[in-house]
Coordinates of C-alpha atoms and ligand atoms in Angstrom, one line a residue:
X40 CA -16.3 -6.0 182.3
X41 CA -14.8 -8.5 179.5
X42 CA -11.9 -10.5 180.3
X43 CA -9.6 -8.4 177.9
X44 CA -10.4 -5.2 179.7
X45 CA -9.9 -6.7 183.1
X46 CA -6.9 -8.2 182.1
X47 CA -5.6 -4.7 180.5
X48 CA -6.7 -2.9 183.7
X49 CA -4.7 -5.6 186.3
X50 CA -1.4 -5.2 184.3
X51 CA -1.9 -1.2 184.1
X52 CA -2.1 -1.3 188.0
X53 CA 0.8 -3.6 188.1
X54 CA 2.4 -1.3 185.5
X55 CA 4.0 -3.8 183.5
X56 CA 3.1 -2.3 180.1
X57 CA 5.4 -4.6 178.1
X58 CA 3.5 -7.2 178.9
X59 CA 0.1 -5.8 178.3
X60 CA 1.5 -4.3 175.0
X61 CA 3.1 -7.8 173.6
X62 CA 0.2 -10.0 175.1
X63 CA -1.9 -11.0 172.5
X64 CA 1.5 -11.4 170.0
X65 CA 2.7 -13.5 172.3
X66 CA -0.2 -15.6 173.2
X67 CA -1.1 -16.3 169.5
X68 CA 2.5 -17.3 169.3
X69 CA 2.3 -19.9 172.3
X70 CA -1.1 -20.8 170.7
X71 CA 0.5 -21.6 167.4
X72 CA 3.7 -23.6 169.0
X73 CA 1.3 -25.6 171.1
X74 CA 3.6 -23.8 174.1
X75 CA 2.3 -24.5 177.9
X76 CA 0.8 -21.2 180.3
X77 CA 4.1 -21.3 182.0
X78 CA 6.2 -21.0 178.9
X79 CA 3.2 -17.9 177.5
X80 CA 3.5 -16.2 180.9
X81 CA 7.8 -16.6 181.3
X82 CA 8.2 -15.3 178.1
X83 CA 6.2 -12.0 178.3
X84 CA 8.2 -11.7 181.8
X85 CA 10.7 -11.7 179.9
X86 CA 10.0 -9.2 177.5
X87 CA 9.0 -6.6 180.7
X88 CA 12.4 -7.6 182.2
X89 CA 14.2 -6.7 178.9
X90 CA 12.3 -3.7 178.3
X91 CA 12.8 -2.3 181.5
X92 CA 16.9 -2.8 181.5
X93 CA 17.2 -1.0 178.3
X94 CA 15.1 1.8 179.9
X95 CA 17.0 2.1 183.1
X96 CA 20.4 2.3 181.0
X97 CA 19.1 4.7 178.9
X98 CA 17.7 6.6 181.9
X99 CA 21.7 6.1 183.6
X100 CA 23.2 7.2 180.4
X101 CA 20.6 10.9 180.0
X102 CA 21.5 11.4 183.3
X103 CA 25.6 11.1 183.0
X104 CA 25.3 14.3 181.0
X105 CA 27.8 12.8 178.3
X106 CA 28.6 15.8 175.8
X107 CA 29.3 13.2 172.8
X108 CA 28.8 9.4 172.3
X109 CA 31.8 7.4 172.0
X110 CA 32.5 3.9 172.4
X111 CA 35.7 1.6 172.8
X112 CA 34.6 -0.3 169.4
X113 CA 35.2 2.9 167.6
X114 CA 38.8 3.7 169.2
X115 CA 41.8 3.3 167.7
X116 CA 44.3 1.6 169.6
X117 CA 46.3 1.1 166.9
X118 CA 46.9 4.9 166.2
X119 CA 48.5 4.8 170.0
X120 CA 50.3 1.8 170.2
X121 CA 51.3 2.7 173.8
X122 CA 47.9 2.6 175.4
X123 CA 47.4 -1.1 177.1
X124 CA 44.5 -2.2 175.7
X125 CA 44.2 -4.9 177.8
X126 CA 44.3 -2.8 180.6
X127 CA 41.5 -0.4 179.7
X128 CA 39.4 -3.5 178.6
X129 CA 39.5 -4.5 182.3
X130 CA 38.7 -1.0 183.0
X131 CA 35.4 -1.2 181.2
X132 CA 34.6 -4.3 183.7
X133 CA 34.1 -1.6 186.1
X134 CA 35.8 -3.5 188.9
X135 CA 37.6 -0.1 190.1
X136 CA 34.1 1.3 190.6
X137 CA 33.0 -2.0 193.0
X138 CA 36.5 -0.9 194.6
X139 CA 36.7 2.8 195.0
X140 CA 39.3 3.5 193.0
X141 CA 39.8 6.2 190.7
X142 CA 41.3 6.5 186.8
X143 CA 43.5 9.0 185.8
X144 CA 43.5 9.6 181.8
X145 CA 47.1 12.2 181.2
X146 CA 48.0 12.8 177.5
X147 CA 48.3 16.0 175.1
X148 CA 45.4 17.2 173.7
X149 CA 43.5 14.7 171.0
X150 CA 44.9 11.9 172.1
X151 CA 41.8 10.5 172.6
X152 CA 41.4 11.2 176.9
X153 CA 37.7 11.9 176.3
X154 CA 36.6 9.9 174.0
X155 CA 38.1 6.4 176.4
X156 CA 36.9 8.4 179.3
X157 CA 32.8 8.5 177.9
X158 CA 33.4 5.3 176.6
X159 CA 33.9 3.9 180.2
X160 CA 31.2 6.2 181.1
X161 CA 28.6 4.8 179.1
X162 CA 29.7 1.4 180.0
X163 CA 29.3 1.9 183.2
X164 CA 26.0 2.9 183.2
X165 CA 25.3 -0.3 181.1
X166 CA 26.6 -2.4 184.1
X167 CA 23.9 -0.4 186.5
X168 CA 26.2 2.3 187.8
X169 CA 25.4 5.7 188.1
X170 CA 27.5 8.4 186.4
X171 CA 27.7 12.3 186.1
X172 CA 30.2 13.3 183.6
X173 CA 31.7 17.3 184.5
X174 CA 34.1 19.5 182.4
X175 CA 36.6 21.2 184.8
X176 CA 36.0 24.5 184.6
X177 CA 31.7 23.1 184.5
X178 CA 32.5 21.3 187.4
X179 CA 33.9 24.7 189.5
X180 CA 31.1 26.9 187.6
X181 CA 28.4 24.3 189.4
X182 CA 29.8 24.7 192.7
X183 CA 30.3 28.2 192.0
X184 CA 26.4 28.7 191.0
X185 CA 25.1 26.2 194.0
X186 CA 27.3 28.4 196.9
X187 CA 25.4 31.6 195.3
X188 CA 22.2 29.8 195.3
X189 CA 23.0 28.6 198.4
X190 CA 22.3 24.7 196.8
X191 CA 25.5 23.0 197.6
X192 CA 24.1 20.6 199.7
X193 CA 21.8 19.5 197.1
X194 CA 25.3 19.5 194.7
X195 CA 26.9 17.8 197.7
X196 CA 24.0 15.3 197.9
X197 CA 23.9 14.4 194.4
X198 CA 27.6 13.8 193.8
X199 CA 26.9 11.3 197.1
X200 CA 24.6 9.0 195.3
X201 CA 26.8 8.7 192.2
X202 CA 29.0 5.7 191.6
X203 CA 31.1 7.1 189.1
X204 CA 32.0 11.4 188.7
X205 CA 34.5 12.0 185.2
X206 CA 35.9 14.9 185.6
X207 CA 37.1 16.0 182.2
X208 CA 40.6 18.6 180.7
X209 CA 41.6 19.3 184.5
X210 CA 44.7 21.6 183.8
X211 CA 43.5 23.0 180.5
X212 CA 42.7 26.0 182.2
X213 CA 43.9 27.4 185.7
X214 CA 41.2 27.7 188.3
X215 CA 41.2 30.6 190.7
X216 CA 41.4 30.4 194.5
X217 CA 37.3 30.0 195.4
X218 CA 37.2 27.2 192.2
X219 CA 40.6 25.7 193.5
X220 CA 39.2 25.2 196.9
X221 CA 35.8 23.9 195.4
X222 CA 37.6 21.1 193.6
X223 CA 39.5 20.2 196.3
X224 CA 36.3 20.2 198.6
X225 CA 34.7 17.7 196.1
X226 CA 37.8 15.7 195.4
X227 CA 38.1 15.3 199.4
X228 CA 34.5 14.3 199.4
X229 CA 34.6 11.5 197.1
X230 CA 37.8 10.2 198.3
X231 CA 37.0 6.1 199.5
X232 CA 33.1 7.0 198.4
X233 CA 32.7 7.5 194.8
X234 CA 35.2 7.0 191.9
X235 CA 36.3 9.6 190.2
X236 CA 37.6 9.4 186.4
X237 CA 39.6 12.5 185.4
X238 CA 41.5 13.3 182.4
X239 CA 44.1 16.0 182.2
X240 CA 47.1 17.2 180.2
X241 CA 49.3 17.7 183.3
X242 CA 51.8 15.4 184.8
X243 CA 51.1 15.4 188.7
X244 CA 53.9 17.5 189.5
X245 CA 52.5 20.2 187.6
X246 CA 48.9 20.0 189.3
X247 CA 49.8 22.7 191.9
X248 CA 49.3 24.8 188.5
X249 CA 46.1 23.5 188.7
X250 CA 45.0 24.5 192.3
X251 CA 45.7 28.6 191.9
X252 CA 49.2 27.6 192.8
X253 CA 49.1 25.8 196.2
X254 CA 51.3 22.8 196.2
X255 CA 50.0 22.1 199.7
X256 CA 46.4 21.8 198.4
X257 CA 47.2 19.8 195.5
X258 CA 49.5 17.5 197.2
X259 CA 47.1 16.8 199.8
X260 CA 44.6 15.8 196.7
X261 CA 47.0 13.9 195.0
X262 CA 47.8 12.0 198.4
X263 CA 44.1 10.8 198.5
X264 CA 43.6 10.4 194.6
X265 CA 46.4 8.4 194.5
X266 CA 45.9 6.1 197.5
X267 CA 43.8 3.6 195.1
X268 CA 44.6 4.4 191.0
X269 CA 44.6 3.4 187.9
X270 CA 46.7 5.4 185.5
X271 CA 46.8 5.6 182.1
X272 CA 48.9 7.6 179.8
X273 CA 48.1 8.1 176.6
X274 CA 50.6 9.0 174.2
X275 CA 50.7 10.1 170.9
X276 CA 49.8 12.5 168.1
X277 CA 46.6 14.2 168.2
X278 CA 44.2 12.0 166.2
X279 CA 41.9 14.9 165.7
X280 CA 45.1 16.5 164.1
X281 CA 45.9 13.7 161.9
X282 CA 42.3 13.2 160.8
X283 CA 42.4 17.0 159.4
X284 CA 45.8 15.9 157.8
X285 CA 44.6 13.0 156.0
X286 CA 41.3 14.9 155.3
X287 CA 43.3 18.1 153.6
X288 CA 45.6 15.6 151.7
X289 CA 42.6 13.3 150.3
X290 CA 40.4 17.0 149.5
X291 CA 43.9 17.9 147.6
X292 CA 44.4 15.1 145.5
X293 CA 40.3 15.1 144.7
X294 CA 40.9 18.7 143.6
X295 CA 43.5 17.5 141.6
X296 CA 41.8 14.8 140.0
X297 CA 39.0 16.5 138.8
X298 CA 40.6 19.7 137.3
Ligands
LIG529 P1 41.5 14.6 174.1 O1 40.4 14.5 175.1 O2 42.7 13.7 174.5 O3 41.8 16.0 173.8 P2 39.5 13.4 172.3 O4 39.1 12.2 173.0 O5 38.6 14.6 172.4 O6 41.0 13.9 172.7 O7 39.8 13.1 170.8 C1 39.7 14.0 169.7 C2 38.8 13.4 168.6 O8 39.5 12.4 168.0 C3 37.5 12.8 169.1 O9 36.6 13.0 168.1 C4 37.9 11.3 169.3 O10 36.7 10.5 169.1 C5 38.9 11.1 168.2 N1 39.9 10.2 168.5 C6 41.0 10.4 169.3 N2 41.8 9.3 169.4 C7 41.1 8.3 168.7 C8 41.4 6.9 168.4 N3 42.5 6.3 168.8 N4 40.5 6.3 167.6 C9 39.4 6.8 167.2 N5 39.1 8.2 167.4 C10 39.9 8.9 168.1
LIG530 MG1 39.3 16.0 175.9

Protein backbone atom coordinates (compact mmCIF):
# COMPACT_ATOMS: atom_id res chain seq x y z
CA UNK A 1 0.00 0.00 0.00
CA UNK A 2 1.25 3.76 -0.81
CA UNK A 3 1.80 6.07 1.88
CA UNK A 4 -1.36 8.24 0.92
CA UNK A 5 -3.67 5.21 1.24
CA UNK A 6 -2.22 4.12 4.56
CA UNK A 7 -2.34 7.42 5.73
CA UNK A 8 -6.16 7.82 4.60
CA UNK A 9 -6.93 4.29 6.11
CA UNK A 10 -5.10 5.30 9.90
CA UNK A 11 -7.22 8.56 10.14
CA UNK A 12 -10.51 6.68 8.93
CA UNK A 13 -9.93 4.19 11.83
CA UNK A 14 -9.15 7.02 14.11
CA UNK A 15 -12.27 8.74 12.54
CA UNK A 16 -10.91 12.09 12.40
CA UNK A 17 -12.25 12.93 8.91
CA UNK A 18 -11.47 16.64 9.07
CA UNK A 19 -8.22 15.91 9.13
CA UNK A 20 -8.04 13.43 6.42
CA UNK A 21 -10.34 15.75 4.30
CA UNK A 22 -8.12 19.17 4.87
CA UNK A 23 -4.68 17.21 4.79
CA UNK A 24 -3.21 17.78 1.66
CA UNK A 25 -4.59 21.75 1.77
CA UNK A 26 -3.04 22.07 4.71
CA UNK A 27 0.20 20.41 4.12
CA UNK A 28 0.84 22.38 0.89
CA UNK A 29 0.02 25.34 2.99
CA UNK A 30 2.78 24.47 5.76
CA UNK A 31 4.97 23.58 2.65
CA UNK A 32 4.56 26.96 1.17
CA UNK A 33 5.09 29.01 4.68
CA UNK A 34 8.14 26.87 5.33
CA UNK A 35 5.83 25.92 8.65
CA UNK A 36 7.50 23.01 11.01
CA UNK A 37 5.51 19.11 11.41
CA UNK A 38 4.32 20.34 14.68
CA UNK A 39 2.76 23.56 13.40
CA UNK A 40 1.25 21.15 9.94
CA UNK A 41 -0.05 18.49 12.50
CA UNK A 42 -1.53 21.36 15.39
CA UNK A 43 -3.30 23.02 12.78
CA UNK A 44 -5.29 20.14 11.15
CA UNK A 45 -5.98 19.26 15.04
CA UNK A 46 -7.33 22.11 15.06
CA UNK A 47 -9.54 21.98 12.19
CA UNK A 48 -11.02 18.31 13.66
CA UNK A 49 -11.54 20.14 16.96
CA UNK A 50 -13.50 22.97 15.34
CA UNK A 51 -15.38 20.73 13.12
CA UNK A 52 -16.44 18.54 15.68
CA UNK A 53 -17.84 21.55 18.14
CA UNK A 54 -19.96 22.94 15.43
CA UNK A 55 -21.32 19.33 14.95
CA UNK A 56 -22.08 18.56 18.51
CA UNK A 57 -24.01 22.14 18.83
CA UNK A 58 -25.76 21.54 15.93
CA UNK A 59 -26.51 17.92 17.16
CA UNK A 60 -27.66 19.81 20.82
CA UNK A 61 -29.70 22.28 19.08
CA UNK A 62 -31.79 19.24 16.42
CA UNK A 63 -32.27 17.64 19.45
CA UNK A 64 -33.90 20.70 21.74
CA UNK A 65 -36.84 20.37 19.35
CA UNK A 66 -36.94 24.30 18.97
CA UNK A 67 -40.20 25.10 16.84
CA UNK A 68 -38.63 28.47 15.40
CA UNK A 69 -35.02 30.05 15.48
CA UNK A 70 -34.69 33.10 17.41
CA UNK A 71 -31.79 34.78 18.81
CA UNK A 72 -31.18 37.73 21.47
CA UNK A 73 -29.37 39.77 18.51
CA UNK A 74 -32.71 39.91 16.81
CA UNK A 75 -34.83 41.14 20.02
CA UNK A 76 -35.96 44.19 20.62
CA UNK A 77 -35.38 45.43 23.92
CA UNK A 78 -36.18 48.69 23.05
CA UNK A 79 -39.95 47.88 22.16
CA UNK A 80 -40.08 46.73 26.12
CA UNK A 81 -38.16 49.04 27.85
CA UNK A 82 -39.08 47.15 31.16
CA UNK A 83 -37.28 43.91 30.43
CA UNK A 84 -33.62 44.14 32.21
CA UNK A 85 -31.41 43.49 29.58
CA UNK A 86 -28.69 43.11 31.59
CA UNK A 87 -30.24 40.59 33.46
CA UNK A 88 -31.22 38.31 30.66
CA UNK A 89 -27.66 38.83 29.17
CA UNK A 90 -26.42 37.11 32.31
CA UNK A 91 -29.03 34.63 31.75
CA UNK A 92 -27.65 33.56 28.43
CA UNK A 93 -24.25 32.81 30.49
CA UNK A 94 -26.17 29.89 31.61
CA UNK A 95 -24.87 30.17 35.11
CA UNK A 96 -28.55 29.29 36.49
CA UNK A 97 -28.22 25.98 34.61
CA UNK A 98 -24.50 25.14 36.45
CA UNK A 99 -26.90 26.11 39.57
CA UNK A 100 -30.16 24.40 39.25
CA UNK A 101 -32.19 27.12 39.12
CA UNK A 102 -35.07 27.67 37.01
CA UNK A 103 -36.44 30.90 34.80
CA UNK A 104 -39.77 32.00 34.76
CA UNK A 105 -40.77 34.18 31.53
CA UNK A 106 -44.70 35.84 32.62
CA UNK A 107 -46.14 38.46 30.12
CA UNK A 108 -49.32 38.80 27.81
CA UNK A 109 -49.32 37.13 24.80
CA UNK A 110 -46.53 38.59 22.02
CA UNK A 111 -44.57 40.02 24.26
CA UNK A 112 -41.87 38.20 23.11
CA UNK A 113 -41.79 35.10 26.13
CA UNK A 114 -40.79 32.57 23.33
CA UNK A 115 -38.85 34.07 21.31
CA UNK A 116 -36.11 35.12 24.78
CA UNK A 117 -37.03 31.74 25.90
CA UNK A 118 -35.46 29.76 22.37
CA UNK A 119 -33.01 32.29 22.40
CA UNK A 120 -31.64 31.05 25.75
CA UNK A 121 -32.31 27.70 24.44
CA UNK A 122 -30.07 27.75 21.59
CA UNK A 123 -27.52 29.32 23.64
CA UNK A 124 -27.42 26.93 25.82
CA UNK A 125 -26.78 24.37 23.70
CA UNK A 126 -23.87 26.40 22.26
CA UNK A 127 -22.23 26.37 25.83
CA UNK A 128 -22.61 22.28 25.70
CA UNK A 129 -25.88 21.91 27.60
CA UNK A 130 -28.43 19.73 26.68
CA UNK A 131 -31.96 21.03 26.02
CA UNK A 132 -35.57 19.76 25.18
CA UNK A 133 -37.90 22.53 24.43
CA UNK A 134 -42.02 21.32 25.25
CA UNK A 135 -45.22 23.32 24.57
CA UNK A 136 -47.57 22.84 27.63
CA UNK A 137 -50.22 21.13 26.41
CA UNK A 138 -47.10 18.93 24.13
CA UNK A 139 -45.58 18.35 27.23
CA UNK A 140 -48.97 16.69 28.99
CA UNK A 141 -49.87 15.01 25.43
CA UNK A 142 -46.13 13.23 25.82
CA UNK A 143 -46.70 11.96 29.16
CA UNK A 144 -50.19 11.26 28.20
CA UNK A 145 -48.98 8.97 25.06
CA UNK A 146 -45.81 7.35 27.09
CA UNK A 147 -48.46 6.15 30.28
CA UNK A 148 -50.56 4.54 27.29
CA UNK A 149 -47.53 3.14 25.76
CA UNK A 150 -46.51 2.27 28.86
CA UNK A 151 -42.94 4.35 28.00
CA UNK A 152 -42.74 6.74 30.85
CA UNK A 153 -39.76 5.58 32.13
CA UNK A 154 -38.00 6.06 28.95
CA UNK A 155 -39.84 9.91 29.08
CA UNK A 156 -38.79 9.83 32.72
CA UNK A 157 -35.17 8.84 31.71
CA UNK A 158 -34.80 11.24 29.03
CA UNK A 159 -35.96 14.36 30.89
CA UNK A 160 -33.03 12.96 33.57
CA UNK A 161 -30.25 13.45 31.22
CA UNK A 162 -31.29 16.95 30.17
CA UNK A 163 -29.67 20.07 31.54
CA UNK A 164 -32.19 22.44 30.48
CA UNK A 165 -36.44 21.41 29.90
CA UNK A 166 -38.45 25.01 28.53
CA UNK A 167 -41.60 24.48 28.99
CA UNK A 168 -43.53 26.88 26.86
CA UNK A 169 -47.55 29.12 27.20
CA UNK A 170 -48.15 27.15 30.65
CA UNK A 171 -51.71 28.73 31.46
CA UNK A 172 -52.78 29.33 27.84
CA UNK A 173 -54.89 26.42 28.17
CA UNK A 174 -56.26 24.57 31.30
CA UNK A 175 -55.06 21.06 31.72
CA UNK A 176 -57.31 18.35 33.05
CA UNK A 177 -56.79 16.34 36.21
CA UNK A 178 -54.51 13.17 34.62
CA UNK A 179 -52.37 16.18 32.57
CA UNK A 180 -52.43 18.38 35.90
CA UNK A 181 -50.94 15.51 37.81
CA UNK A 182 -48.44 14.69 34.97
CA UNK A 183 -46.94 18.18 35.08
CA UNK A 184 -46.72 18.21 38.57
CA UNK A 185 -45.06 14.69 38.47
CA UNK A 186 -42.29 16.14 36.02
CA UNK A 187 -42.02 19.47 37.71
CA UNK A 188 -41.38 17.44 41.08
CA UNK A 189 -38.89 15.43 39.24
CA UNK A 190 -36.74 18.06 38.03
CA UNK A 191 -36.84 20.10 41.10
CA UNK A 192 -32.70 20.51 42.34
CA UNK A 193 -31.89 18.20 39.01
CA UNK A 194 -32.54 19.91 35.84
CA UNK A 195 -33.56 23.54 35.14
CA UNK A 196 -36.55 24.23 33.92
CA UNK A 197 -37.45 27.48 31.71
CA UNK A 198 -41.15 28.17 31.50
CA UNK A 199 -43.12 30.89 30.12
CA UNK A 200 -46.67 31.64 30.94
CA UNK A 201 -49.30 34.32 30.84
CA UNK A 202 -50.35 33.77 34.52
CA UNK A 203 -49.30 35.45 37.61
CA UNK A 204 -48.49 32.68 40.27
CA UNK A 205 -51.55 33.17 42.09
CA UNK A 206 -53.54 32.30 39.30
CA UNK A 207 -51.51 28.90 38.51
CA UNK A 208 -54.03 26.83 40.57
CA UNK A 209 -56.06 27.61 37.18
CA UNK A 210 -53.45 25.89 35.72
CA UNK A 211 -53.42 22.52 37.78
CA UNK A 212 -57.38 21.53 37.04
CA UNK A 213 -57.97 23.74 39.99
CA UNK A 214 -55.98 22.44 43.00
CA UNK A 215 -54.31 25.18 44.85
CA UNK A 216 -52.76 22.41 47.00
CA UNK A 217 -51.00 20.95 43.95
CA UNK A 218 -49.89 24.11 42.45
CA UNK A 219 -48.69 25.60 45.63
CA UNK A 220 -46.67 22.70 46.36
CA UNK A 221 -45.04 23.25 42.66
CA UNK A 222 -44.62 26.76 43.13
CA UNK A 223 -42.94 25.99 46.63
CA UNK A 224 -40.23 23.95 44.80
CA UNK A 225 -40.06 26.11 41.45
CA UNK A 226 -39.52 28.87 43.47
CA UNK A 227 -36.95 27.72 45.99
CA UNK A 228 -34.11 28.82 43.39
CA UNK A 229 -35.63 31.52 40.41
CA UNK A 230 -35.03 33.81 38.21
CA UNK A 231 -38.03 35.79 37.12
CA UNK A 232 -38.66 37.88 34.40
CA UNK A 233 -41.64 39.85 33.53
CA UNK A 234 -42.08 41.06 30.36
CA UNK A 235 -44.31 43.82 29.82
CA UNK A 236 -45.63 45.37 27.05
CA UNK A 237 -47.73 45.45 23.86
CA UNK A 238 -47.71 42.55 21.68
CA UNK A 239 -44.93 43.06 19.19
CA UNK A 240 -46.63 40.59 16.88
CA UNK A 241 -49.65 43.05 17.19
CA UNK A 242 -47.74 46.12 16.47
CA UNK A 243 -45.81 44.56 13.55
CA UNK A 244 -49.34 43.84 11.82
CA UNK A 245 -50.12 47.59 12.73
CA UNK A 246 -47.19 49.07 11.16
CA UNK A 247 -47.47 46.49 8.28
CA UNK A 248 -51.39 47.58 7.53
CA UNK A 249 -50.39 51.28 7.87
CA UNK A 250 -47.21 51.04 5.42
CA UNK A 251 -49.65 48.52 2.82
CA UNK A 252 -52.14 51.62 3.19
CA UNK A 253 -50.22 54.43 2.39
CA UNK A 254 -48.42 52.12 -0.63
CA UNK A 255 -52.00 51.69 -1.89
CA UNK A 256 -52.35 55.18 -1.63
CA UNK A 257 -49.32 56.13 -3.40
CA UNK A 258 -49.78 54.24 -6.29
CA UNK A 259 -53.44 54.88 -7.21
P1 LIG B 1 -45.11 35.36 23.31
O1 LIG B 1 -44.43 34.06 23.42
O2 LIG B 1 -44.89 36.28 24.46
O3 LIG B 1 -46.56 35.23 22.97
P2 LIG B 1 -43.45 35.60 20.97
O4 LIG B 1 -42.10 35.43 21.55
O5 LIG B 1 -44.02 34.42 20.26
O6 LIG B 1 -44.47 36.13 22.06
O7 LIG B 1 -43.42 36.87 20.00
C1 LIG B 1 -44.32 37.01 18.91
C2 LIG B 1 -43.54 37.39 17.64
O8 LIG B 1 -43.00 38.69 17.79
C3 LIG B 1 -42.37 36.46 17.40
O9 LIG B 1 -42.20 36.34 16.01
C4 LIG B 1 -41.19 37.22 18.01
O10 LIG B 1 -39.97 36.90 17.38
C5 LIG B 1 -41.59 38.66 17.78
N1 LIG B 1 -41.15 39.53 18.87
C6 LIG B 1 -41.75 39.71 20.06
N2 LIG B 1 -41.12 40.63 20.79
C7 LIG B 1 -40.06 41.04 20.05
C8 LIG B 1 -39.00 41.99 20.26
N3 LIG B 1 -38.93 42.73 21.38
N4 LIG B 1 -38.07 42.13 19.28
C9 LIG B 1 -38.15 41.42 18.14
N5 LIG B 1 -39.14 40.51 17.88
C10 LIG B 1 -40.07 40.32 18.81
MG1 LIG C 1 -45.26 32.21 23.16
Amino acid sequence: MNDQLLLTSYLKTLRLPTMLRECPTVARQCSEADASYAMFLQQLAELEVQHRQAQSIERRIKQAAFPVVKELSAFDFAAVPKLNKKRVLELSRCQFIEQRANVVLNGAPGVGKTHVAIALGREACRRGYKVRFFTAAGLANAYHEAREERHLLRLENHIRHMDLIMVDELGYLPLDRTAAEHLFGFFSQCYEQTSLLLTTNLPFADWPQIFAGDERMAGALLDRLTHHVHILEIIGDSYRLNASVTRTRKQAKADKTST
